[in-house]
PDB file of C-alpha atoms and ligand atoms in Angstrom:
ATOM      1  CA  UNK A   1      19.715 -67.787 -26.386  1.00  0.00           C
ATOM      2  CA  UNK A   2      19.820 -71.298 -25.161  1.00  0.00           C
ATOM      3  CA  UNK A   3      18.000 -73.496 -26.262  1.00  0.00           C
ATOM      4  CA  UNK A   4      16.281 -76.194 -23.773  1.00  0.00           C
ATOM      5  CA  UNK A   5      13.000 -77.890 -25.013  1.00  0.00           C
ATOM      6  CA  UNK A   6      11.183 -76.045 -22.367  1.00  0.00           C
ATOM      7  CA  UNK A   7      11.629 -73.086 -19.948  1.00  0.00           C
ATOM      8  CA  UNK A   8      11.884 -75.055 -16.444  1.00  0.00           C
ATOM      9  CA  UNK A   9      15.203 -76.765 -17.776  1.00  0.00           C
ATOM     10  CA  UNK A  10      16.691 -73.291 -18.873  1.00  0.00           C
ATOM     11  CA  UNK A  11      15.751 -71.405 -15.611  1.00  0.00           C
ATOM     12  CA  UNK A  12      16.709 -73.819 -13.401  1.00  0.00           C
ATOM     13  CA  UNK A  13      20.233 -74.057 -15.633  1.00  0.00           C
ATOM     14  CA  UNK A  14      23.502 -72.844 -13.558  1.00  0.00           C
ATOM     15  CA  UNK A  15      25.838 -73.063 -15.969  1.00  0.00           C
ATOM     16  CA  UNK A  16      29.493 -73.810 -15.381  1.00  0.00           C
ATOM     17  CA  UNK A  17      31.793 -70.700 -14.437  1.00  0.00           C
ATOM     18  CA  UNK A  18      34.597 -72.191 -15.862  1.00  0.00           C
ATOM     19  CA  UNK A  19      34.930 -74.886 -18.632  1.00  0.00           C
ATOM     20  CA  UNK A  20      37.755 -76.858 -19.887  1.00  0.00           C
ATOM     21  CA  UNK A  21      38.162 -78.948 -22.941  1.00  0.00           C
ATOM     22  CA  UNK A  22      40.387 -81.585 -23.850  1.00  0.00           C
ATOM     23  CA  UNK A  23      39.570 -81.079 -28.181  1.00  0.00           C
ATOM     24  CA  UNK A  24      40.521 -84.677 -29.386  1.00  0.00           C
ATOM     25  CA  UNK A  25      39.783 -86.800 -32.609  1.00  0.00           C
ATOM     26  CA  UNK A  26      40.995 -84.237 -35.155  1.00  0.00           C
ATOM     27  CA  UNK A  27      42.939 -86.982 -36.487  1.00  0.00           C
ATOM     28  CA  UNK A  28      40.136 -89.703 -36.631  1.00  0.00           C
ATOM     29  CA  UNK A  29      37.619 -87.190 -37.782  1.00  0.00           C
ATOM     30  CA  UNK A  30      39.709 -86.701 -40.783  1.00  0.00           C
ATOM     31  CA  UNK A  31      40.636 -90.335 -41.446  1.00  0.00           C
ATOM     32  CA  UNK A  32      36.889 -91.348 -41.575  1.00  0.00           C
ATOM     33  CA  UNK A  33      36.840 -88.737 -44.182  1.00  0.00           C
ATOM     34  CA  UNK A  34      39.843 -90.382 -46.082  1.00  0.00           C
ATOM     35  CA  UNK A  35      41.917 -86.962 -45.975  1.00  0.00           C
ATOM     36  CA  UNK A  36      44.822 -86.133 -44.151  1.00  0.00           C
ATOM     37  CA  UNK A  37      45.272 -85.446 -40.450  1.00  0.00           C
ATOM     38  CA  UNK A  38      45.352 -81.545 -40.741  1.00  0.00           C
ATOM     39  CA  UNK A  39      42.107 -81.160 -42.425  1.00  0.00           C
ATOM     40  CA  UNK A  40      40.775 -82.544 -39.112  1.00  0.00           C
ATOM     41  CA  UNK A  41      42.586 -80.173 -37.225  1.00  0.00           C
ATOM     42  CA  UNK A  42      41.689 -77.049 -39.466  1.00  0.00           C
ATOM     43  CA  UNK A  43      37.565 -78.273 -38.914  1.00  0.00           C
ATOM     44  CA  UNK A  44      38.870 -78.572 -34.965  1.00  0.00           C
ATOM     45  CA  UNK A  45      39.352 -74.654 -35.239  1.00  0.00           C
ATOM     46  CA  UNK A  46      36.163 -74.318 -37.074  1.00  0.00           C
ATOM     47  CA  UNK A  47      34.295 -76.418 -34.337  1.00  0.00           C
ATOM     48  CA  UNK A  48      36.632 -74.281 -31.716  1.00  0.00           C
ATOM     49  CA  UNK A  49      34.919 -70.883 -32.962  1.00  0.00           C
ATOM     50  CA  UNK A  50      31.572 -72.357 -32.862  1.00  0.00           C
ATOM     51  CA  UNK A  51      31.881 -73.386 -29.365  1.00  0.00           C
ATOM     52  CA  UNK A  52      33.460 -70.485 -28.287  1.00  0.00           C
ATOM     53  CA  UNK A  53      30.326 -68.422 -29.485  1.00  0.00           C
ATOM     54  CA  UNK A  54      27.870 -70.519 -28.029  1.00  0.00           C
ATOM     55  CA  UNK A  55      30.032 -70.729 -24.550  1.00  0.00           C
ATOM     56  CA  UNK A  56      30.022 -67.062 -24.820  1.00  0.00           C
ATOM     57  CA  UNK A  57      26.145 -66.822 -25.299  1.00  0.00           C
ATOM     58  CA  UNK A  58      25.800 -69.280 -22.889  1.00  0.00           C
ATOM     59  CA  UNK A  59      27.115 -67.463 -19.977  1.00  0.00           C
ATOM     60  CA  UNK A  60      30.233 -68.920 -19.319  1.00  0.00           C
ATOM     61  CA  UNK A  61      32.755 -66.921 -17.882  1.00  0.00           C
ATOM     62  CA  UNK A  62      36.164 -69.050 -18.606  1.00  0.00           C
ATOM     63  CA  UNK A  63      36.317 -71.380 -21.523  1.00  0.00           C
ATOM     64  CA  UNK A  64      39.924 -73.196 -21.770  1.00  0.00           C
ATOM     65  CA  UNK A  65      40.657 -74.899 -25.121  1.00  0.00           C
ATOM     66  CA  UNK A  66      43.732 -77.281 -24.668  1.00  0.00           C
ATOM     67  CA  UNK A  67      45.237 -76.686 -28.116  1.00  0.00           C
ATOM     68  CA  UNK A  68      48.906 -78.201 -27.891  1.00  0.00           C
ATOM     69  CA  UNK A  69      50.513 -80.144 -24.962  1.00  0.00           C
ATOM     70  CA  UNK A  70      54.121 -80.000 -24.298  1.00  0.00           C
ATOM     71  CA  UNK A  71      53.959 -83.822 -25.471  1.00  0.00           C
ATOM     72  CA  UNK A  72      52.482 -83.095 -29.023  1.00  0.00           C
ATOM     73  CA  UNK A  73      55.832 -81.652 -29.969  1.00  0.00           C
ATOM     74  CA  UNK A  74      56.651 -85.669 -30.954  1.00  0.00           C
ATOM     75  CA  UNK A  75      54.153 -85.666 -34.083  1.00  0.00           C
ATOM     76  CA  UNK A  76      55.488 -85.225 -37.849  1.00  0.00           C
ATOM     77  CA  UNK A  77      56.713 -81.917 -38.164  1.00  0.00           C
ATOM     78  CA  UNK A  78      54.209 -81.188 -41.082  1.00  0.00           C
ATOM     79  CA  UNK A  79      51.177 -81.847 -38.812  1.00  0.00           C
ATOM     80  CA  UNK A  80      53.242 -79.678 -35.602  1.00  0.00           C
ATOM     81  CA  UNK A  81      53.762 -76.657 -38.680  1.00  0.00           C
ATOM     82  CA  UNK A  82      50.174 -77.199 -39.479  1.00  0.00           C
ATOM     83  CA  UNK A  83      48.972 -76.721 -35.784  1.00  0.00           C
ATOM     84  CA  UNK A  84      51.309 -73.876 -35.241  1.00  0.00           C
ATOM     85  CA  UNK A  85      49.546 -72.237 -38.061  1.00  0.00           C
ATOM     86  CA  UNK A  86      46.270 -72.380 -36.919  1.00  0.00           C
ATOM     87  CA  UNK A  87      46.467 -69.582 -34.313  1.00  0.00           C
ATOM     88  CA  UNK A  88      47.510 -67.049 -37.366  1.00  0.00           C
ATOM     89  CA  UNK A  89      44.675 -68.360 -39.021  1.00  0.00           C
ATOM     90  CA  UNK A  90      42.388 -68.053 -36.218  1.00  0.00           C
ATOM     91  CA  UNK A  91      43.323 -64.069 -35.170  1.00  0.00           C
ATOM     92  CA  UNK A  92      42.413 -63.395 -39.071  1.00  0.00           C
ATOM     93  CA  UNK A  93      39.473 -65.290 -39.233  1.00  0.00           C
ATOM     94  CA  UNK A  94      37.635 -65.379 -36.183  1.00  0.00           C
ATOM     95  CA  UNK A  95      39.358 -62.743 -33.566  1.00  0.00           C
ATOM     96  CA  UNK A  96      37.228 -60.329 -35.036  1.00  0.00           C
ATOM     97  CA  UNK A  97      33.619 -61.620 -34.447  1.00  0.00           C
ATOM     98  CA  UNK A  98      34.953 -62.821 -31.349  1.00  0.00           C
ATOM     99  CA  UNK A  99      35.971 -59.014 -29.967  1.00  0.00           C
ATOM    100  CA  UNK A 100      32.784 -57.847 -31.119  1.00  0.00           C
ATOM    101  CA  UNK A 101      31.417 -60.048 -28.858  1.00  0.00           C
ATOM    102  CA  UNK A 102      33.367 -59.151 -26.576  1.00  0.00           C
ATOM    103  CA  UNK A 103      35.516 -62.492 -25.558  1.00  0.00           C
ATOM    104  CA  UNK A 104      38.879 -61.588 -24.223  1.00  0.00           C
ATOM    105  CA  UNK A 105      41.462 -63.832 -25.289  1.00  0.00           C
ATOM    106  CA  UNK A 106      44.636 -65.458 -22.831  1.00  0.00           C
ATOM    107  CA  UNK A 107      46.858 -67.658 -23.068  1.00  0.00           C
ATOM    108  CA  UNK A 108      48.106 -70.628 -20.791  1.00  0.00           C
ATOM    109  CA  UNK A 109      51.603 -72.611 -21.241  1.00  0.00           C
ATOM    110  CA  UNK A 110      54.919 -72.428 -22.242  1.00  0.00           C
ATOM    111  CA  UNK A 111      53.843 -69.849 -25.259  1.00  0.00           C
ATOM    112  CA  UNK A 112      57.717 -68.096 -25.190  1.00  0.00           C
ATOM    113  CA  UNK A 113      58.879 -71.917 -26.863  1.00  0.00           C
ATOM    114  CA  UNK A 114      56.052 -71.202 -29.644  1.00  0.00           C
ATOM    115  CA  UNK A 115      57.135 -70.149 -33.381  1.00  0.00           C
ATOM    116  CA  UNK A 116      57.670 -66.581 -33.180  1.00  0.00           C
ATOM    117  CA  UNK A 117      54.499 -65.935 -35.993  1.00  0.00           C
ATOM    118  CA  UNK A 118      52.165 -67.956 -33.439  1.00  0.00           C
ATOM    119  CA  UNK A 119      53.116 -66.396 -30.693  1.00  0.00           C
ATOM    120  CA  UNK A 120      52.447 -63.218 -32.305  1.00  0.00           C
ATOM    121  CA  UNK A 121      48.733 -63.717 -33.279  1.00  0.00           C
ATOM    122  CA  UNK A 122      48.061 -65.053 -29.676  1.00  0.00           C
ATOM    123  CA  UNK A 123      49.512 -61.644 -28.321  1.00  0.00           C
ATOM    124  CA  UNK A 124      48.029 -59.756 -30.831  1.00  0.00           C
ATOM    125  CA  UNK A 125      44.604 -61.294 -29.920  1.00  0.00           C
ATOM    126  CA  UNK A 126      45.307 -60.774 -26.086  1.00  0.00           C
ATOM    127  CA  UNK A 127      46.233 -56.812 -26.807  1.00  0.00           C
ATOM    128  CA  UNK A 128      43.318 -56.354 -29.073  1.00  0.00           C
ATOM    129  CA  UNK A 129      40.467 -57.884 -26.624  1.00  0.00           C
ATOM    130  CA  UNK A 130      42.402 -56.717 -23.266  1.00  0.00           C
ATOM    131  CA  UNK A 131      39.530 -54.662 -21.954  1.00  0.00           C
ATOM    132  CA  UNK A 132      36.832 -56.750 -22.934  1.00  0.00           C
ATOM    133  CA  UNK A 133      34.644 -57.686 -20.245  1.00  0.00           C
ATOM    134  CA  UNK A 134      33.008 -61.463 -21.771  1.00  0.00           C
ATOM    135  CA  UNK A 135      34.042 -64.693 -21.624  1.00  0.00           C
ATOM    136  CA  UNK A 136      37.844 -65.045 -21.398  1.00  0.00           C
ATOM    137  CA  UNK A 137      38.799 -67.716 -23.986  1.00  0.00           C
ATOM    138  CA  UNK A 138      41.878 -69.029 -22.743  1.00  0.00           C
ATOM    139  CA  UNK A 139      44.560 -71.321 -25.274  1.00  0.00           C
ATOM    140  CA  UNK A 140      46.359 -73.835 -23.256  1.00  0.00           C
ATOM    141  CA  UNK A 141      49.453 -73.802 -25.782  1.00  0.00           C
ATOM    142  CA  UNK A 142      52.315 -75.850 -25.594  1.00  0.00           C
ATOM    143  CA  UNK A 143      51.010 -76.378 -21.748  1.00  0.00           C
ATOM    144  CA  UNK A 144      51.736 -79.480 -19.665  1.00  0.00           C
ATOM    145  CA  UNK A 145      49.945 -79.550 -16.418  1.00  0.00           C
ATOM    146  CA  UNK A 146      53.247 -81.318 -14.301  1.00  0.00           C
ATOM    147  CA  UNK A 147      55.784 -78.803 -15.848  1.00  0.00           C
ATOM    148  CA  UNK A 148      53.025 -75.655 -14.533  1.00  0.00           C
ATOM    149  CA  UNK A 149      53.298 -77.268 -11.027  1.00  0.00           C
ATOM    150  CA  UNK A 150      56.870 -77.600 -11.560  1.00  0.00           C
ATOM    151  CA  UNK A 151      57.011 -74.122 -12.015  1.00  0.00           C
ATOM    152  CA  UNK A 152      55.252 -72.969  -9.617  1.00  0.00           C
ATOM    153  CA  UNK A 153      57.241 -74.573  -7.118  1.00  0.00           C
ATOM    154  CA  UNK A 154      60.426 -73.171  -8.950  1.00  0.00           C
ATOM    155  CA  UNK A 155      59.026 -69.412  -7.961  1.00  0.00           C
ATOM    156  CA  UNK A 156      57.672 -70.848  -4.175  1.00  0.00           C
ATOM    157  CA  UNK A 157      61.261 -72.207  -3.177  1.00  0.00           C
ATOM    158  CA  UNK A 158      63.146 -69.186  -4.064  1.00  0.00           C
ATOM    159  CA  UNK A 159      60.657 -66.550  -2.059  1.00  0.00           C
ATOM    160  CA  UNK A 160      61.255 -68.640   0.714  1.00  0.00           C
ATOM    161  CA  UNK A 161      64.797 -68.899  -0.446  1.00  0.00           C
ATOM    162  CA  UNK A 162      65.283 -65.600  -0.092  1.00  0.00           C
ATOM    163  CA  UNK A 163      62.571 -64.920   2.926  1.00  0.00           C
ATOM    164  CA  UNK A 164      60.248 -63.172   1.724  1.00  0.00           C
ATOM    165  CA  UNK A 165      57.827 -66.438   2.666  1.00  0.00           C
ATOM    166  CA  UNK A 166      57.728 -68.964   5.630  1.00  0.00           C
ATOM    167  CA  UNK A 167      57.573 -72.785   4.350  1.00  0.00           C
ATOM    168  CA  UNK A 168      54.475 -72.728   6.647  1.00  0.00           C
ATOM    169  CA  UNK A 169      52.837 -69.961   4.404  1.00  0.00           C
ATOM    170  CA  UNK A 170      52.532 -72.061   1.399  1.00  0.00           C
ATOM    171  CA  UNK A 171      48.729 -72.148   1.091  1.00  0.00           C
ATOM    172  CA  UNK A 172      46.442 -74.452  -1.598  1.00  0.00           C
ATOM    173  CA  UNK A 173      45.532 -70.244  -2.543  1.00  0.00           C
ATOM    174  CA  UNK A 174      49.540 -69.427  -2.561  1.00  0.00           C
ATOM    175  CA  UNK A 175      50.182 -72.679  -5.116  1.00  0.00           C
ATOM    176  CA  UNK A 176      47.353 -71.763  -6.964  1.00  0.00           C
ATOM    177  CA  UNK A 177      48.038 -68.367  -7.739  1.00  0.00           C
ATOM    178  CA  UNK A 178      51.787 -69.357  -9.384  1.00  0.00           C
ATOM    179  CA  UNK A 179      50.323 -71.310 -11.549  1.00  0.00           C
ATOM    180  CA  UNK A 180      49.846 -70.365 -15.277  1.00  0.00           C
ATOM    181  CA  UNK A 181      45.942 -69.867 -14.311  1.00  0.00           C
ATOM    182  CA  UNK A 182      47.028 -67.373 -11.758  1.00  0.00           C
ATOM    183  CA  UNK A 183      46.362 -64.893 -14.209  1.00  0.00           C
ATOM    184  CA  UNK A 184      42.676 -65.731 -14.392  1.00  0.00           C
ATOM    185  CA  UNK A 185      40.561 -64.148 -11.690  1.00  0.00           C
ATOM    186  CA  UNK A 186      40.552 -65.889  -8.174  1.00  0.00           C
ATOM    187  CA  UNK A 187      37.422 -67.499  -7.775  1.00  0.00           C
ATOM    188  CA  UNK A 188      37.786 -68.678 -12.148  1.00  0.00           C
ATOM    189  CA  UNK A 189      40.769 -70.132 -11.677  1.00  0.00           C
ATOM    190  CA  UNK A 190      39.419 -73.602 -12.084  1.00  0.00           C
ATOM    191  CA  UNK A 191      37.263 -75.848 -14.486  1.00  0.00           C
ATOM    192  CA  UNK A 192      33.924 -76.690 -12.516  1.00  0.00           C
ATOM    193  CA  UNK A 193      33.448 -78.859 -15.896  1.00  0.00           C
ATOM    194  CA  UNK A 194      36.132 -80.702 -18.459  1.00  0.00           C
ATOM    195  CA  UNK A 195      35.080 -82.214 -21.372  1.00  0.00           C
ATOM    196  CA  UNK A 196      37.051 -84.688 -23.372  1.00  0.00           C
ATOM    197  CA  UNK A 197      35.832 -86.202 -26.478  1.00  0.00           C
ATOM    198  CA  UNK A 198      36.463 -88.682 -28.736  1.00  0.00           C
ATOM    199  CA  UNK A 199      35.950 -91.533 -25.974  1.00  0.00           C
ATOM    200  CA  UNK A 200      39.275 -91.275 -24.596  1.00  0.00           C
ATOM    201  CA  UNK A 201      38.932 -91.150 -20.066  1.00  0.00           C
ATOM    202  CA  UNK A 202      42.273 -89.388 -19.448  1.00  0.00           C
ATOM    203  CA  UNK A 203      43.837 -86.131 -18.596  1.00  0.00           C
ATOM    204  CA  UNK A 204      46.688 -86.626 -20.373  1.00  0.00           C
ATOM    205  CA  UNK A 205      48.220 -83.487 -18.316  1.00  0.00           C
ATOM    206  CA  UNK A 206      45.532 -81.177 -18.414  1.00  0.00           C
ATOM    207  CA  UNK A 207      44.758 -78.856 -15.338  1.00  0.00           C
ATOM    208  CA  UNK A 208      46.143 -81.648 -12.223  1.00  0.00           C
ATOM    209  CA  UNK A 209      45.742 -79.480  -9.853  1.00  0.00           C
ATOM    210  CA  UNK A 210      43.103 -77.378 -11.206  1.00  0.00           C
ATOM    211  CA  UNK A 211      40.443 -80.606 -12.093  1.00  0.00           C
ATOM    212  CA  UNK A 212      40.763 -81.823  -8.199  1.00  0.00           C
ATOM    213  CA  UNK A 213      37.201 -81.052  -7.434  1.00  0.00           C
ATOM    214  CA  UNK A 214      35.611 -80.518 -11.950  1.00  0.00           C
ATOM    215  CA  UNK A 215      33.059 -82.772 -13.163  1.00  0.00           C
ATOM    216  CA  UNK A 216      34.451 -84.660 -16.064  1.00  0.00           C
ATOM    217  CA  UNK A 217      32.245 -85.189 -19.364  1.00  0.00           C
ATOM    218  CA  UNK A 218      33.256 -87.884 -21.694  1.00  0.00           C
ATOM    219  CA  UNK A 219      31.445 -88.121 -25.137  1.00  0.00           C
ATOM    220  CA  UNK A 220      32.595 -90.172 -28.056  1.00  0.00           C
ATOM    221  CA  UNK A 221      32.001 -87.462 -30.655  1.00  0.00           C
ATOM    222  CA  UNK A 222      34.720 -86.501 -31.909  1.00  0.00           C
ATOM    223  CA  UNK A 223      35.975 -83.170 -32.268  1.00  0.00           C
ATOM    224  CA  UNK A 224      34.848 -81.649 -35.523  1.00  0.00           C
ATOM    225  CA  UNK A 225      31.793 -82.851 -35.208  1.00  0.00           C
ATOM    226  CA  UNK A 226      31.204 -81.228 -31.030  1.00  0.00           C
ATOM    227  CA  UNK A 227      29.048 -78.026 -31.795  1.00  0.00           C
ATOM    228  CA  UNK A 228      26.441 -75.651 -29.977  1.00  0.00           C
ATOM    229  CA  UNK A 229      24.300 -78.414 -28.961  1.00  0.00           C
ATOM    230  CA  UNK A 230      26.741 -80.765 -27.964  1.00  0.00           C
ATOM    231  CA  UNK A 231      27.911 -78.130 -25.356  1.00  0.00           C
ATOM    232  CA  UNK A 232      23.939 -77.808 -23.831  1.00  0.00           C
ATOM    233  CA  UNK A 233      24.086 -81.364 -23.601  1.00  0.00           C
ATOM    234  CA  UNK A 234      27.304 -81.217 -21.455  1.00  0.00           C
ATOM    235  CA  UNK A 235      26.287 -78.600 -19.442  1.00  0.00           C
ATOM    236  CA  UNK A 236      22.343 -80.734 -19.403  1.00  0.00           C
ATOM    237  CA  UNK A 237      24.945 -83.368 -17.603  1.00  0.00           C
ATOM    238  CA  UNK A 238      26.679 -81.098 -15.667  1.00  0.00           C
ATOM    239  CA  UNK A 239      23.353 -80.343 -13.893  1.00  0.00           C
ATOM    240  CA  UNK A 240      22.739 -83.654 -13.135  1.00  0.00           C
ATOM    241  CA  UNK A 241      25.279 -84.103 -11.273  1.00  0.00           C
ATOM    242  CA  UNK A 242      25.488 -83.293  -7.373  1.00  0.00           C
ATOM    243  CA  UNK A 243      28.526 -81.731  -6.449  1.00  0.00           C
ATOM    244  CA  UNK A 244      29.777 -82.277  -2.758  1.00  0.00           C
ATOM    245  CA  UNK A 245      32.864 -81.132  -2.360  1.00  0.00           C
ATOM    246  CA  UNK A 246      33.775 -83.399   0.057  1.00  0.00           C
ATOM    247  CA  UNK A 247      30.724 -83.106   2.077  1.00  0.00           C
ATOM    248  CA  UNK A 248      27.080 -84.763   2.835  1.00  0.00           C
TER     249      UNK A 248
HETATM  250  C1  FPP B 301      43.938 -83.795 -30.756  1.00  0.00           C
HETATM  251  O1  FPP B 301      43.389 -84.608 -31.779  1.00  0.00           O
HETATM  252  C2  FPP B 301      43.990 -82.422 -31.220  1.00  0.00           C
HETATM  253  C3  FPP B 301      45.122 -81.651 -31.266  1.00  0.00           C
HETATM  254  C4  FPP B 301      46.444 -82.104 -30.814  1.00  0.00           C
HETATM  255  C5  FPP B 301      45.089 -80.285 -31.830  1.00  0.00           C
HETATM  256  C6  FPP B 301      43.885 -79.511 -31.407  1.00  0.00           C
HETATM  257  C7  FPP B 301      43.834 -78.245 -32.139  1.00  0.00           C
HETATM  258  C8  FPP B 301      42.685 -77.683 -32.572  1.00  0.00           C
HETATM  259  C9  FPP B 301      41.353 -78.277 -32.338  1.00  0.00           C
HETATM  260  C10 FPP B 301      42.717 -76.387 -33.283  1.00  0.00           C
HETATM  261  C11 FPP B 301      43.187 -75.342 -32.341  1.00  0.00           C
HETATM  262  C12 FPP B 301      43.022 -74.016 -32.899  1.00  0.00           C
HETATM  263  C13 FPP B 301      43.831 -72.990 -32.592  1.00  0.00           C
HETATM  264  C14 FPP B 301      43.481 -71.674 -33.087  1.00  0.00           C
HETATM  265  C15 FPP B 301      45.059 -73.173 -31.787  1.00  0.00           C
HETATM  266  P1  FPP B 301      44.268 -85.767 -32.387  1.00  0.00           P
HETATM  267  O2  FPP B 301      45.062 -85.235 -33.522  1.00  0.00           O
HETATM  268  O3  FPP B 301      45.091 -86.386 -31.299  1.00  0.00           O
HETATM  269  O4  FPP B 301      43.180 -86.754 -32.881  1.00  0.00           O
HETATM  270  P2  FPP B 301      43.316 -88.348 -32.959  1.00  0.00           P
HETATM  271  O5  FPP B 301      43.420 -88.824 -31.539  1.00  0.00           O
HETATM  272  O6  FPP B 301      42.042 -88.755 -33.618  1.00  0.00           O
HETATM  273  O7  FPP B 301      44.521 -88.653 -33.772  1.00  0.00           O
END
C-alpha cells in the first residue's frame, strides 16, 4: 500500500506511468563508508530491488533503471567486471520475487556488446517474466541516448532508401517507435518523471528524446541510501508540479 500521512494525499495521487532513473553515487556512498567502489554498487542493486518493489506496488507501469551508459565502459576494468556481474547476481537473487510479482523484465541499449554471461541473465529474466502483465522493469544497459537516435535514423534513411517511406512520412510517432523504447507500449514509451540523485542536474545521455516533455527530480541522496519512501516523496513532487505541455 502507499503510504501518505493521510487519505486525501493518496486518493488524489496520479502516479507517474512511466519513471526513469538516473542511479548515481554508488561510488560516494561507498567512499563515505571507507570501502571500495563496488560495494556501493552491489548496495545500488540492493536499493534497485527495493525500488523496483515499491514502484511495482505503487502502480507504476514502466520503471527504467539506467544501469551502464555506453560512456562507463572508461572506468577500471575491475569496477566495469564488477558491474557486469551484477545482472547474474540480480536474476539469482531477486528475479524470482520479482516474477511472483509479476514485473516483466526488458532491456534497453546496446545489450549484444555486453559479456556474453550478462547478457544471458538479462534474457533469461526477459523469457522467464514474458507474459507477465505488471510493471515492466526495463535495464538501460550499455545505452547512450545519441547513439539510440543515431540508430534510429540508420533504419529511417534506408526505408526511405529503398521506398518503402516518403521523407515527408517521418513522424515524431515514426522516430519514436525506432528507438530502443519502441518496444515498450505506445502511449509508455516515455518517462513522465526522471529522477537523478546524488545532486548531480544532468542527463548525461539518458532518454534525449524521450525526457522532452518528463518532470525531472533531483535529490542529493545518494543511491544506496534512495528507498520506498524516497520514491513517495518523488512522486509527492511530481504532483506538485503542473504539467502544460506547451499550453495555458
Ligand atoms: C553510478 O554511480 C552508478 C553506476 C554507473 C552503476 C549503477 C548500477 C547499479 C545501481 C546496479 C545495477 C544493477 C543491475 C542488476 C544491473 P557512480 O559509480 O558514478 O557513483 P559516483 O558518482 O559517486 O562515483
Amino acid at each position: 500500500m502507499f503510504g501518505f500521512k493521510n487519505k486525501e494525499d493518496e486518493s488524489s495521487l496520479q502516479v507517474p506511468k512511466h519513471i526513469g532513473i538516473i542511479m548515481d553515487g554508488n561510488g560516494r556512498w561507498a567512499k563515505t563508508r571507507m570501502q571500495p567502489r563496488v560495494l556501493g554498487h552491489k548496495a545500488g542493486m540492493e536499493a534497485l530491488q527495493e525500488v523496483a518493489k515499491a514502484a511495482s506496488r505503487m502502480g507504476v507501469q514502466v520503471l527504467t533503471v539506467y544501469a551502464f551508459s555506453t560512456e562507463n565502459w572508461s572506468r577500471p576494468e575491475k569496477e566495469v567486471k564488477f558491474i557486469m556481474n551484477l545482472p547474474v547476481e540480480f536474476y539469482d537473487r531477486y528475479v524470482p520475487e520479482l516474477h511472483r510479482q509479476g514485473v516483466k523484465i526488458q532491456m534497453i541499449g546496446d545489450v549484444d556488446r555486453l559479456p556474453a554471461a550478462t547478457s544471458d541473465s538479462l534474457r533469461r529474466a526477459e523469457e522467464l517474466t514474458a507474459d507477465n502483465q505488471g510493471m515492466i522493469l526495463n535495464f538501460a544497459l550499455n545505452y547512450g541516448g545519441r547513439a539510440e537516435l543515431t540508430k534510429a535514423v540508420q533504419k529511417i534513411v534506408k526505408q526511405v532508401q529503398v521506398g518503402a517511406l516518403e521523407a515527408d512520412q517521418v513522424t515524431d510517432q515514426v522516430i519514436s517507435s525506432h528507438l530502443y523504447t519502441g518496444v515498450l507500449p505506445e502511449e509508455v514509451r516515455d518517462p513522465e518523471l526522471i529522477i537523478r540523485t546524488s545532486g548531480e542536474m544532468r542527463l548525461s545521455n539518458f532518454m534525449p528524446w524521450q525526457s522532452a516533455y518528463s518532470e525531472f527530480y533531483f535529490t542529493d541522496t545518494l543511491w544506496p541510501d534512495f528507498d520506498a519512501q524516497s520514491l513517495e516523496e518523488a512522486v509527492q513532487e511530481y504532483n506538485r508540479r503542473n504539467r502544460r505541455f506547451g499550453g495555458v
